Short mmCIF file of C-alpha atoms in Angstrom, two decimals:
data_model
loop_
_atom_site.label_atom_id
_atom_site.label_comp_id
_atom_site.label_asym_id
_atom_site.label_seq_id
_atom_site.Cartn_x
_atom_site.Cartn_y
_atom_site.Cartn_z
CA MET A 1263 88.97 118.24 120.20
CA HIS A 1264 88.57 121.92 119.28
CA TYR A 1265 91.07 123.57 116.96
CA GLN A 1266 91.87 127.24 116.56
CA GLU A 1267 90.65 128.77 113.33
CA ASP A 1268 94.16 129.63 112.10
CA LYS A 1269 95.26 126.01 112.63
CA VAL A 1270 92.31 124.71 110.64
CA LEU A 1271 93.03 127.13 107.78
CA ASP A 1272 96.75 126.28 107.77
CA ALA A 1273 95.96 122.57 107.64
CA PHE A 1274 93.38 123.05 104.92
CA ASP A 1275 95.81 125.16 102.85
CA LEU A 1276 98.37 122.37 103.17
CA TYR A 1277 95.81 119.72 102.22
CA THR A 1278 94.62 121.80 99.24
CA LYS A 1279 98.18 122.08 97.87
CA LEU A 1280 98.73 118.36 98.35
CA ALA A 1281 95.41 117.53 96.68
CA ARG A 1282 96.36 119.72 93.71
CA ASP A 1283 100.05 118.78 93.30
CA GLY A 1284 100.45 115.56 95.26
CA LYS A 1285 103.40 117.08 97.13
CA ALA A 1286 104.55 120.21 98.95
CA GLY A 1287 107.99 121.66 99.66
CA ILE A 1288 110.19 122.43 102.62
CA ASP A 1289 107.97 125.15 104.13
CA ALA A 1290 105.09 122.66 104.32
CA VAL A 1291 107.43 120.02 105.76
CA ASN A 1292 108.57 122.39 108.50
CA LEU A 1293 104.99 123.33 109.35
CA TYR A 1294 103.88 119.69 109.40
CA LYS A 1295 106.76 118.71 111.67
CA ALA A 1296 106.53 121.67 114.02
CA ASP A 1297 102.79 122.01 114.62
CA ASP A 1298 101.02 119.01 116.15
CA GLU A 1299 97.53 120.42 115.53
CA VAL A 1300 98.18 121.23 111.88
CA ARG A 1301 99.73 117.80 111.38
CA SER A 1302 96.76 116.07 113.05
CA LEU A 1303 94.23 117.99 110.95
CA ALA A 1304 96.13 117.49 107.68
CA ASP A 1305 96.36 113.76 108.37
CA ARG A 1306 92.62 113.65 109.05
CA PHE A 1307 91.82 115.53 105.80
CA ALA A 1308 94.01 113.08 103.84
CA ALA A 1309 92.52 110.04 105.57
CA HIS A 1310 89.04 111.27 104.63
CA VAL A 1311 89.94 110.67 100.96
CA ASP A 1312 91.79 107.38 101.69
CA CYS A 1313 95.23 108.94 101.47
CA VAL A 1314 98.24 109.10 103.79
CA LEU A 1315 100.85 111.84 104.20
CA ILE A 1316 104.49 110.78 103.97
CA LEU A 1317 107.67 112.79 104.48
CA ALA A 1318 110.27 112.23 101.78
CA GLY A 1319 113.39 114.34 102.09
CA ASP A 1320 112.44 117.99 101.67
CA GLU A 1321 108.91 117.19 100.52
CA ILE A 1322 105.65 115.97 102.00
CA LEU A 1323 103.65 113.61 99.78
CA MET A 1324 99.99 112.63 99.69
CA ILE A 1325 99.75 109.00 98.64
CA PRO A 1326 96.47 107.12 97.92
CA GLU A 1327 96.20 104.29 100.41
CA THR A 1328 93.33 102.35 98.79
CA ARG A 1329 91.75 102.01 95.37
CA LEU A 1330 88.72 103.85 96.75
CA SER A 1331 90.69 107.07 96.92
CA PRO A 1332 89.75 109.63 94.21
CA PHE A 1333 93.51 110.21 93.85
CA HIS A 1334 94.24 106.60 92.97
CA VAL A 1335 95.59 106.07 89.42
CA ASN A 1336 92.98 103.76 87.93
CA ASN A 1337 93.64 100.93 85.53
CA ASP A 1338 91.74 102.47 82.60
CA TYR A 1339 93.94 105.57 82.78
CA ILE A 1340 97.09 103.45 82.75
CA LYS A 1341 95.82 101.46 79.77
CA ARG A 1342 94.96 104.59 77.78
CA THR A 1343 98.10 106.52 78.64
CA TYR A 1344 100.91 103.94 78.74
CA LEU A 1345 99.89 100.60 77.25
CA ARG A 1346 99.28 99.69 73.63
CA SER A 1347 95.85 99.48 72.07
CA GLY A 1348 93.92 96.42 73.21
CA ALA A 1349 95.73 96.18 76.56
CA THR A 1350 93.99 93.99 79.14
CA ASN A 1351 94.08 93.70 82.91
CA GLY A 1352 96.85 91.13 82.41
CA ASP A 1353 99.08 93.90 81.04
CA ILE A 1354 98.24 96.00 84.12
CA TYR A 1355 99.16 93.10 86.43
CA LEU A 1356 102.49 92.68 84.64
CA LEU A 1357 103.19 96.42 84.92
CA TYR A 1358 102.62 96.26 88.66
CA PHE A 1359 104.71 93.09 88.87
CA ALA A 1360 107.62 94.76 87.05
CA THR A 1361 107.33 97.71 89.43
CA ILE A 1362 107.57 95.45 92.48
CA VAL A 1363 110.55 93.65 90.93
CA LEU A 1364 112.31 96.96 90.40
CA PHE A 1365 111.80 97.91 94.07
CA GLY A 1366 113.04 94.49 95.16
CA SER A 1367 116.17 94.91 93.00
CA PHE A 1368 117.26 97.91 95.08
CA TYR A 1369 116.91 96.17 98.46
CA ASP A 1370 118.35 92.89 99.68
CA SER A 1371 116.25 92.19 102.75
CA TYR A 1372 113.86 93.63 105.32
CA GLN A 1373 116.91 94.48 107.39
CA THR A 1374 117.77 97.21 104.87
CA GLN A 1375 115.95 100.53 105.18
CA GLU A 1376 118.04 102.19 102.46
CA PRO A 1377 118.70 100.90 98.92
CA THR A 1378 121.73 98.68 98.55
CA ARG A 1379 122.46 99.89 95.04
CA ASN A 1380 122.45 103.32 93.37
CA PHE A 1381 121.00 102.51 89.96
CA LEU A 1382 119.58 99.76 87.78
CA LYS A 1383 120.11 99.29 84.06
CA LEU A 1384 117.05 98.50 81.98
CA ASP A 1385 118.46 95.23 80.66
CA GLU A 1386 119.18 94.19 84.26
CA TRP A 1387 115.58 95.01 85.06
CA VAL A 1388 114.44 92.70 82.24
CA ARG A 1389 116.64 89.90 83.60
CA ALA A 1390 115.33 90.50 87.12
CA VAL A 1391 111.73 90.14 85.93
CA GLN A 1392 112.68 86.95 84.06
CA GLU A 1393 114.28 85.55 87.21
CA ARG A 1394 111.13 86.24 89.26
CA ILE A 1395 108.97 84.65 86.52
CA GLU A 1396 111.15 81.56 86.68
CA VAL A 1397 110.66 81.46 90.46
CA LEU A 1398 106.91 81.54 89.93
CA ARG A 1399 107.08 78.78 87.31
CA GLU A 1400 108.82 76.47 89.76
CA HIS A 1401 105.54 76.12 91.66
CA ASP A 1402 102.83 73.70 90.52
CA GLU A 1403 99.41 74.96 89.43
CA GLU A 1404 97.76 74.18 92.76
CA THR A 1405 100.39 76.15 94.67
CA ILE A 1406 100.09 79.07 92.27
CA ARG A 1407 96.31 79.11 92.72
CA SER A 1408 96.73 79.19 96.50
CA TYR A 1409 99.20 82.09 96.21
CA GLU A 1410 96.77 83.93 93.95
CA LYS A 1411 94.12 83.76 96.70
CA GLU A 1412 96.62 84.74 99.38
CA PHE A 1413 98.13 87.75 97.63
CA SER A 1414 95.25 88.75 95.24
CA TYR A 1415 97.68 88.67 92.30
CA ASN A 1416 96.95 86.69 89.13
CA TRP A 1417 100.37 85.05 88.94
CA SER A 1418 99.33 82.68 86.14
CA LEU A 1419 98.29 85.58 83.90
CA ILE A 1420 101.48 87.48 84.72
CA ILE A 1421 103.56 84.48 83.64
CA GLU A 1422 101.48 84.08 80.47
CA LYS A 1423 101.79 87.76 79.50
CA TRP A 1424 105.54 87.87 80.04
CA GLU A 1425 106.27 84.65 78.18
CA ALA A 1426 104.12 85.75 75.26
CA MET A 1427 106.50 88.66 74.68
CA ASN A 1428 109.37 88.31 72.31
CA ASP A 1429 112.81 88.26 73.92
CA ILE A 1430 114.38 90.32 71.14
CA LYS A 1431 116.50 93.44 70.88
CA GLU A 1432 114.85 96.79 70.21
CA SER A 1433 117.14 97.20 67.22
CA ALA A 1434 115.88 94.05 65.51
CA LYS A 1435 114.87 94.79 61.94
CA LYS A 1436 111.80 92.57 61.80
CA GLN A 1437 108.94 92.78 64.23
CA THR A 1438 105.34 91.98 63.47
CA GLY A 1439 102.67 94.49 64.39
CA ASN A 1440 101.55 92.28 67.28
CA THR A 1441 105.01 91.69 68.65
CA ILE A 1442 106.26 93.49 71.73
CA SER A 1443 109.65 92.81 73.23
CA ARG A 1444 110.28 92.46 76.91
CA LEU A 1445 112.69 95.40 76.82
CA SER A 1446 110.03 97.50 75.10
CA PHE A 1447 107.56 96.65 77.86
CA ILE A 1448 110.10 97.64 80.53
CA HIS A 1449 110.49 100.96 78.71
CA THR A 1450 106.72 101.40 79.10
CA VAL A 1451 106.89 100.63 82.83
CA ARG A 1452 109.83 103.02 83.12
CA ASN A 1453 107.76 105.82 81.56
CA PHE A 1454 104.91 105.13 83.97
CA MET A 1455 107.22 105.17 86.98
CA ILE A 1456 108.95 108.36 85.85
CA ASP A 1457 105.57 110.10 85.47
CA GLN A 1458 104.63 108.91 88.96
CA GLU A 1459 107.97 110.31 90.21
CA LEU A 1460 109.12 106.89 91.48
CA ILE A 1461 112.30 106.70 89.42
CA GLU A 1462 114.64 109.08 87.58
CA GLU A 1463 116.67 108.53 84.45
CA ILE A 1464 120.38 109.12 84.89
CA GLY A 1465 121.58 108.23 81.39
CA ASN A 1466 123.01 105.08 79.79
CA ASP A 1467 119.63 103.32 80.16
CA GLU A 1468 120.00 103.54 83.94
CA VAL A 1469 117.38 104.55 86.50
CA MET A 1470 117.52 105.39 90.21
CA LEU A 1471 114.87 105.54 92.92
CA THR A 1472 113.45 108.91 93.95
CA GLU A 1473 112.97 110.00 97.55
CA LYS A 1474 109.24 109.43 96.98
CA ALA A 1475 109.89 105.81 96.01
CA LYS A 1476 112.14 105.21 98.99
CA ALA A 1477 109.52 106.63 101.35
CA ILE A 1478 106.79 104.42 99.84
CA VAL A 1479 108.97 101.31 100.01
CA GLN A 1480 109.80 101.96 103.66
CA ARG A 1481 106.17 102.71 104.53
CA TYR A 1482 104.46 99.91 102.61
CA PHE A 1483 106.87 97.31 101.27
CA MET A 1484 108.87 96.95 104.47
CA GLU A 1485 105.91 96.71 106.83
CA VAL A 1486 104.25 93.46 107.87
CA GLU A 1487 100.70 94.72 107.48
CA TYR A 1488 101.21 95.81 103.89
CA ASN A 1489 103.17 94.06 101.12
CA LYS A 1490 105.84 92.14 103.03
CA GLY A 1491 104.38 88.78 102.11
CA ILE A 1492 104.60 89.49 98.40
CA LEU A 1493 108.30 90.36 98.50
CA GLU A 1494 108.99 87.35 100.71
CA PHE A 1495 107.22 85.18 98.16
CA LEU A 1496 109.11 86.61 95.19
CA TYR A 1497 112.55 87.06 96.73
CA GLN A 1498 112.60 84.44 99.53
CA TRP A 1499 113.73 87.10 102.00
CA GLU A 1500 112.01 85.33 104.90
CA GLU A 1501 114.71 82.72 105.38
CA GLU A 1502 117.42 85.38 105.14
CA SER A 1503 115.67 87.64 107.63
CA HIS A 1504 115.26 84.80 110.11
CA ALA A 1505 118.89 83.79 109.67
CA ILE A 1506 120.03 87.35 110.42
CA ASP A 1507 117.71 87.59 113.42
#
């Protein structure tokens, strides 16, 4: 297919802004929606770097689709920027796990395209992670190993990392240098998700999902070919979905 020069330049300008900022505003959204050729070209430019373009409210976002993308946030960066000295891949797995749990806390099934709650308190988030850990612990080692192969998540290490943390208040007077509380870890995950523009603080230790997060959940977490199996596994939504169907 041959494209007019002005269409190519418009699409490249859009891609350049997205590559620089990760998002573009309403003018870009209108152009992307209105012009099929610009949209097709912009999508192709993004796909070339393993990214996908997603509309989220009045913004268009460029989201890395695989770890091969140069725009993917790599584990070493997360360790250096957010986690304490000596952090391992296990801490990264737990951070991702806590992120998935937060998303799951805002939705009650695959029948729901919009969040079923407006905000989540940090202490509720801690309890939600603990509940999911307890669900994992109900399975025997052989079952856990089979789930690790199926979902490519090291569930055993996630359980170990969470249970090694101290379930103490942030205001506690005595903490050893090697002690980290579960609430403290959730604060770390919160900071990561705020920087990634996935959640916003609204005061009183409460957070809400951004339009970017909602778009990502709808695109990836609610689609069969992506992460549906993981949320089914953690939240047992499958039985509920079938019952509703």
